[in-house]
């Protein structure tokens, strides 16, 4: 019960890493508010958590909608007393190189992956100022190293990495007990990765998988639970001396 009595909000929790993180948090005693743009998927996740004996509530939230952030957090505070943990997880992947990326796609990627993290962090600080909390921003290995076919994604995830440090320094300087860290998953089998894979031909997929697996020192892709466990550590008081840090969970991919 490493998160006993903590109230956690996880965005993009209708699938993949957000879903796994919500379920892991609930197993450790947190009450999780799971949000997603997709109402059906986030309701399913909340129902499954409750059926397993956990505590969960679902809300529909488009993380790019600024007007929703403050009312959502105010509602959580009014219902549950406080917010202890925010995981800014919602994200989208765009697999185009710099030459093939349209400005519209670039902007959408920054809105969902970058601006939402700023708005969520700002809103969470406002409600965590008095009692403290942990904000976890999901970046990526693509926020640490370049990938030719991820121009907009690289930019967004690199921004999340360095923004996290800025916000962490601000909170420390202001004397708030709010820790803010980034998580950098490597290649994890989720619907996002499946979406990328389904857009490739059989030959392209084979080449991609050979290249990806070949470049992972541990020789295998990760599981959503690997990332959920990293988030659990950052959400818990076990990481009380960490802020502005980068938790890389990538099977060694970014070592070389
Ligand atoms: P996923 O399975 O596609 O889950 C992302 C969730 O976010 C989906 O439920 C999606 O809903 C939702 N979402 C998309 N746009 C949203 C919006 N505007 N507002 C609220 N929710 C929105 O992807 P994932 O692999 O779990 O990725 C989660 C995070 O980890 C992302 O930030 C991603 O960049 C990062 N990451 C993933 C990997 C990996 O290998 N999987 C590696 C590094 C980093 P819909 O499905 O309805 O669009």
Short mmCIF file of C-alpha atoms and ligand atoms in Angstrom, two decimals:
data_model
loop_
_atom_site.label_atom_id
_atom_site.label_comp_id
_atom_site.label_asym_id
_atom_site.label_seq_id
_atom_site.Cartn_x
_atom_site.Cartn_y
_atom_site.Cartn_z
CA UNK A 1 0.00 0.00 0.00
CA UNK A 2 2.63 2.45 -1.15
CA UNK A 3 0.03 5.06 -2.17
CA UNK A 4 -2.39 4.55 0.71
CA UNK A 5 -4.89 7.44 0.90
CA UNK A 6 -3.34 9.35 -2.00
CA UNK A 7 -5.54 10.93 -4.64
CA UNK A 8 -4.10 10.58 -8.15
CA UNK A 9 -5.17 11.95 -11.52
CA UNK A 10 -3.91 10.16 -14.62
CA UNK A 11 -4.59 11.54 -18.10
CA UNK A 12 -4.87 9.40 -21.21
CA UNK A 13 -5.73 6.53 -18.90
CA UNK A 14 -8.08 4.78 -21.31
CA UNK A 15 -5.32 2.59 -22.72
CA UNK A 16 -1.67 1.68 -22.72
CA UNK A 17 0.68 3.18 -20.16
CA UNK A 18 -1.98 5.36 -18.51
CA UNK A 19 -4.26 2.38 -17.97
CA UNK A 20 -1.44 0.25 -16.54
CA UNK A 21 -0.34 3.09 -14.26
CA UNK A 22 -3.88 3.70 -12.99
CA UNK A 23 -4.32 0.01 -12.19
CA UNK A 24 -0.94 -0.18 -10.45
CA UNK A 25 -1.69 2.94 -8.37
CA UNK A 26 -5.06 1.53 -7.35
CA UNK A 27 -3.43 -1.74 -6.28
CA UNK A 28 -1.23 0.32 -3.96
CA UNK A 29 -4.15 2.07 -2.28
CA UNK A 30 -4.60 5.27 -4.29
CA UNK A 31 -7.96 6.62 -5.33
CA UNK A 32 -7.41 7.18 -9.04
CA UNK A 33 -9.27 9.67 -11.17
CA UNK A 34 -8.75 8.41 -14.69
CA UNK A 35 -9.37 10.75 -17.60
CA UNK A 36 -9.24 10.34 -21.35
CA UNK A 37 -10.62 11.92 -24.50
CA UNK A 38 -12.31 8.58 -25.16
CA UNK A 39 -15.27 8.16 -22.76
CA UNK A 40 -15.83 4.45 -23.36
CA UNK A 41 -12.25 3.40 -22.74
CA UNK A 42 -11.80 5.37 -19.54
CA UNK A 43 -15.11 4.14 -18.13
CA UNK A 44 -13.98 0.58 -18.81
CA UNK A 45 -10.69 1.17 -16.98
CA UNK A 46 -12.46 2.65 -13.94
CA UNK A 47 -14.97 -0.22 -13.89
CA UNK A 48 -12.18 -2.79 -14.04
CA UNK A 49 -10.31 -1.10 -11.18
CA UNK A 50 -13.41 -1.06 -8.99
CA UNK A 51 -14.21 -4.69 -9.88
CA UNK A 52 -10.70 -5.61 -8.73
CA UNK A 53 -11.34 -3.97 -5.35
CA UNK A 54 -9.75 -0.60 -6.06
CA UNK A 55 -11.07 2.94 -5.97
CA UNK A 56 -11.50 4.80 -9.28
CA UNK A 57 -13.56 7.48 -10.97
CA UNK A 58 -13.58 8.29 -14.66
CA UNK A 59 -13.93 11.65 -16.35
CA UNK A 60 -13.85 12.66 -20.00
CA UNK A 61 -11.07 15.17 -20.58
CA UNK A 62 -9.39 16.53 -23.67
CA UNK A 63 -6.07 17.59 -22.16
CA UNK A 64 -5.66 20.33 -24.78
CA UNK A 65 -8.76 22.15 -23.52
CA UNK A 66 -7.46 24.80 -21.12
CA UNK A 67 -10.94 25.57 -19.78
CA UNK A 68 -11.31 22.04 -18.37
CA UNK A 69 -8.16 21.88 -16.23
CA UNK A 70 -8.98 24.16 -13.29
CA UNK A 71 -12.61 22.99 -12.87
CA UNK A 72 -11.52 19.34 -13.01
CA UNK A 73 -8.90 19.81 -10.32
CA UNK A 74 -11.24 21.97 -8.20
CA UNK A 75 -13.84 19.22 -8.44
CA UNK A 76 -11.32 16.58 -7.28
CA UNK A 77 -10.24 18.77 -4.35
CA UNK A 78 -13.83 19.48 -3.37
CA UNK A 79 -14.78 15.77 -3.53
CA UNK A 80 -11.65 14.26 -2.01
CA UNK A 81 -9.93 17.04 -0.06
CA UNK A 82 -6.76 17.26 -2.12
CA UNK A 83 -4.81 16.08 -5.15
CA UNK A 84 -1.53 14.29 -4.36
CA UNK A 85 -0.38 13.00 -7.73
CA UNK A 86 -0.82 14.07 -11.34
CA UNK A 87 0.47 11.92 -14.19
CA UNK A 88 0.52 13.91 -17.42
CA UNK A 89 0.41 10.85 -19.66
CA UNK A 90 -1.93 11.56 -22.61
CA UNK A 91 -0.02 11.75 -25.85
CA UNK A 92 -0.04 11.06 -29.56
CA UNK A 93 2.67 9.89 -31.94
CA UNK A 94 3.44 11.39 -35.32
CA UNK A 95 5.88 9.39 -37.41
CA UNK A 96 7.05 11.81 -40.07
CA UNK A 97 10.41 13.38 -40.78
CA UNK A 98 11.00 17.13 -40.81
CA UNK A 99 10.41 17.43 -44.58
CA UNK A 100 7.11 15.57 -44.58
CA UNK A 101 5.57 17.17 -41.49
CA UNK A 102 2.78 19.69 -42.05
CA UNK A 103 2.48 22.70 -39.78
CA UNK A 104 -0.99 21.54 -38.75
CA UNK A 105 0.30 18.12 -37.64
CA UNK A 106 3.26 19.76 -35.92
CA UNK A 107 0.98 22.04 -33.93
CA UNK A 108 -1.41 19.25 -32.96
CA UNK A 109 1.51 17.20 -31.66
CA UNK A 110 2.80 20.11 -29.57
CA UNK A 111 -0.71 20.81 -28.25
CA UNK A 112 -1.39 17.26 -27.09
CA UNK A 113 2.12 16.26 -25.98
CA UNK A 114 3.52 19.59 -24.84
CA UNK A 115 0.98 22.31 -24.07
CA UNK A 116 -1.19 19.89 -22.08
CA UNK A 117 1.76 19.08 -19.83
CA UNK A 118 2.29 22.77 -19.17
CA UNK A 119 -1.41 23.37 -18.45
CA UNK A 120 -1.72 20.29 -16.25
CA UNK A 121 1.40 21.12 -14.29
CA UNK A 122 0.33 24.73 -13.77
CA UNK A 123 -3.15 23.70 -12.62
CA UNK A 124 -1.80 21.00 -10.30
CA UNK A 125 0.71 23.36 -8.66
CA UNK A 126 -2.17 25.69 -7.83
CA UNK A 127 -3.98 22.97 -5.86
CA UNK A 128 -0.86 21.26 -4.43
CA UNK A 129 0.89 24.41 -3.16
CA UNK A 130 -0.33 24.09 0.42
CA UNK A 131 0.19 20.39 1.12
CA UNK A 132 2.62 19.23 -1.59
CA UNK A 133 2.43 16.54 -4.23
CA UNK A 134 4.12 14.70 -7.06
CA UNK A 135 3.73 15.59 -10.74
CA UNK A 136 4.94 13.01 -13.24
CA UNK A 137 5.36 14.06 -16.86
CA UNK A 138 5.56 11.27 -19.41
CA UNK A 139 8.23 12.14 -21.93
CA UNK A 140 9.98 9.42 -23.95
CA UNK A 141 13.37 8.19 -25.09
CA UNK A 142 12.46 10.47 -28.00
CA UNK A 143 12.87 13.37 -25.57
CA UNK A 144 16.51 12.33 -25.12
CA UNK A 145 17.70 11.12 -28.52
CA UNK A 146 16.73 12.03 -32.08
CA UNK A 147 14.77 9.81 -34.45
CA UNK A 148 14.56 10.81 -38.13
CA UNK A 149 10.87 9.95 -38.42
CA UNK A 150 9.76 11.72 -35.26
CA UNK A 151 10.47 15.39 -35.88
CA UNK A 152 7.41 16.82 -34.15
CA UNK A 153 7.35 14.06 -31.51
CA UNK A 154 11.04 14.61 -30.67
CA UNK A 155 10.38 18.33 -30.25
CA UNK A 156 7.38 17.78 -28.00
CA UNK A 157 9.02 15.18 -25.76
CA UNK A 158 12.29 17.11 -25.52
CA UNK A 159 10.19 20.07 -24.41
CA UNK A 160 8.49 17.99 -21.72
CA UNK A 161 11.90 16.95 -20.39
CA UNK A 162 13.31 20.45 -19.95
CA UNK A 163 9.99 22.05 -18.95
CA UNK A 164 9.84 19.53 -16.09
CA UNK A 165 13.17 20.82 -14.76
CA UNK A 166 12.02 24.45 -14.99
CA UNK A 167 8.81 23.74 -13.10
CA UNK A 168 10.66 21.60 -10.52
CA UNK A 169 13.13 24.43 -9.86
CA UNK A 170 10.29 26.92 -9.54
CA UNK A 171 8.49 24.79 -6.94
CA UNK A 172 11.68 24.21 -4.95
CA UNK A 173 12.54 27.92 -4.99
CA UNK A 174 9.01 28.83 -3.94
CA UNK A 175 9.23 26.42 -0.99
CA UNK A 176 6.40 24.19 -2.22
CA UNK A 177 6.67 20.48 -1.35
CA UNK A 178 5.87 19.63 -4.94
CA UNK A 179 8.20 17.30 -6.81
CA UNK A 180 8.10 17.21 -10.60
CA UNK A 181 9.90 14.52 -12.59
CA UNK A 182 9.85 13.16 -16.12
CA UNK A 183 9.61 9.53 -17.20
CA UNK A 184 11.25 8.33 -20.41
CA UNK A 185 9.79 5.05 -21.64
CA UNK A 186 11.54 3.10 -24.35
CA UNK A 187 9.64 0.88 -26.79
CA UNK A 188 6.59 -0.49 -25.01
CA UNK A 189 3.86 -2.58 -26.62
CA UNK A 190 0.73 -0.41 -26.36
CA UNK A 191 -2.04 0.63 -28.75
CA UNK A 192 0.13 3.63 -29.70
CA UNK A 193 2.92 1.39 -30.93
CA UNK A 194 0.39 -0.97 -32.55
CA UNK A 195 -1.01 2.05 -34.41
CA UNK A 196 2.42 2.87 -35.78
CA UNK A 197 3.01 -0.75 -36.71
CA UNK A 198 -0.32 -1.08 -38.52
CA UNK A 199 0.56 1.86 -40.76
CA UNK A 200 3.58 -0.05 -42.12
CA UNK A 201 3.81 -2.69 -44.82
CA UNK A 202 4.81 -6.23 -43.77
CA UNK A 203 8.35 -5.62 -45.02
CA UNK A 204 8.64 -2.20 -43.30
CA UNK A 205 7.31 -3.69 -40.06
CA UNK A 206 9.83 -6.54 -40.17
CA UNK A 207 12.69 -4.09 -40.79
CA UNK A 208 11.50 -1.75 -38.06
CA UNK A 209 11.16 -4.50 -35.47
CA UNK A 210 14.57 -5.97 -36.33
CA UNK A 211 16.16 -2.54 -36.04
CA UNK A 212 14.37 -1.62 -32.81
CA UNK A 213 15.01 -4.92 -31.05
CA UNK A 214 18.58 -4.92 -32.32
CA UNK A 215 19.21 -1.54 -30.74
CA UNK A 216 17.80 -2.46 -27.32
CA UNK A 217 20.70 -3.77 -25.22
CA UNK A 218 18.35 -5.93 -23.14
CA UNK A 219 17.07 -7.45 -26.41
CA UNK A 220 13.34 -7.02 -25.86
CA UNK A 221 10.60 -4.41 -25.76
CA UNK A 222 9.24 -3.34 -22.39
CA UNK A 223 5.81 -3.89 -20.86
CA UNK A 224 3.38 -1.20 -19.74
CA UNK A 225 3.85 -2.49 -16.18
CA UNK A 226 7.54 -1.52 -16.31
CA UNK A 227 6.52 2.11 -16.81
CA UNK A 228 3.68 1.88 -14.28
CA UNK A 229 6.15 0.70 -11.64
CA UNK A 230 8.44 3.66 -12.39
CA UNK A 231 5.51 6.04 -12.02
CA UNK A 232 4.54 4.30 -8.78
CA UNK A 233 7.99 5.02 -7.35
CA UNK A 234 7.80 8.70 -8.36
CA UNK A 235 4.25 9.00 -7.00
CA UNK A 236 5.18 7.48 -3.65
CA UNK A 237 7.12 9.08 -0.82
CA UNK A 238 9.98 6.67 -1.58
CA UNK A 239 11.17 9.23 -4.14
CA UNK A 240 10.88 12.17 -1.73
CA UNK A 241 14.39 13.46 -2.56
CA UNK A 242 13.82 13.46 -6.35
CA UNK A 243 12.73 16.46 -8.34
CA UNK A 244 13.58 17.57 -11.87
CA UNK A 245 14.92 14.08 -12.54
CA UNK A 246 14.61 11.89 -15.61
CA UNK A 247 13.55 8.32 -14.96
CA UNK A 248 14.64 6.38 -18.06
CA UNK A 249 13.02 2.95 -18.48
CA UNK A 250 14.23 1.71 -21.84
CA UNK A 251 16.14 -1.58 -21.58
CA UNK A 252 19.34 0.41 -22.06
CA UNK A 253 18.34 1.92 -25.43
CA UNK A 254 19.71 5.40 -24.72
CA UNK A 255 23.01 4.12 -23.25
CA UNK A 256 24.69 4.20 -26.65
P1 LIG B 1 -1.93 5.03 -26.11
O1 LIG B 1 -2.13 3.59 -25.82
O2 LIG B 1 -2.30 5.56 -27.45
O3 LIG B 1 -2.65 5.86 -24.96
C1 LIG B 1 -2.75 7.24 -25.02
C2 LIG B 1 -4.12 7.64 -24.54
O4 LIG B 1 -4.22 9.07 -24.59
C3 LIG B 1 -5.24 7.08 -25.43
O5 LIG B 1 -6.27 6.54 -24.63
C4 LIG B 1 -5.70 8.32 -26.19
O6 LIG B 1 -7.07 8.27 -26.55
C5 LIG B 1 -5.47 9.39 -25.17
N1 LIG B 1 -5.46 10.73 -25.75
C6 LIG B 1 -5.02 11.11 -26.98
N2 LIG B 1 -5.21 12.42 -27.15
C7 LIG B 1 -5.78 12.90 -26.00
C8 LIG B 1 -6.23 14.17 -25.57
N3 LIG B 1 -6.13 15.25 -26.36
N4 LIG B 1 -6.77 14.29 -24.34
C9 LIG B 1 -6.89 13.21 -23.53
N5 LIG B 1 -6.50 11.97 -23.90
C10 LIG B 1 -5.94 11.82 -25.13
O7 LIG B 1 -0.38 5.41 -25.93
P2 LIG B 1 0.69 4.94 -24.84
O8 LIG B 1 1.71 4.17 -25.56
O9 LIG B 1 0.04 4.38 -23.65
O10 LIG B 1 1.34 6.36 -24.52
C11 LIG B 1 1.14 7.04 -23.29
C12 LIG B 1 2.22 8.10 -23.16
O11 LIG B 1 3.49 7.46 -23.17
C13 LIG B 1 2.25 9.10 -24.31
O12 LIG B 1 2.56 10.38 -23.83
C14 LIG B 1 3.37 8.57 -25.19
O13 LIG B 1 3.94 9.59 -25.98
C15 LIG B 1 4.32 8.04 -24.14
N6 LIG B 1 5.27 7.04 -24.61
C16 LIG B 1 4.86 5.84 -25.11
C17 LIG B 1 5.82 4.91 -25.54
C18 LIG B 1 5.48 3.55 -26.09
O14 LIG B 1 6.36 2.85 -26.59
N7 LIG B 1 4.25 3.12 -26.04
C19 LIG B 1 7.17 5.22 -25.46
C20 LIG B 1 7.54 6.46 -24.95
C21 LIG B 1 6.59 7.35 -24.52
P3 LIG B 1 -7.45 7.69 -28.02
O15 LIG B 1 -6.91 6.31 -28.08
O16 LIG B 1 -8.92 7.79 -28.06
O17 LIG B 1 -6.75 8.61 -28.99
#
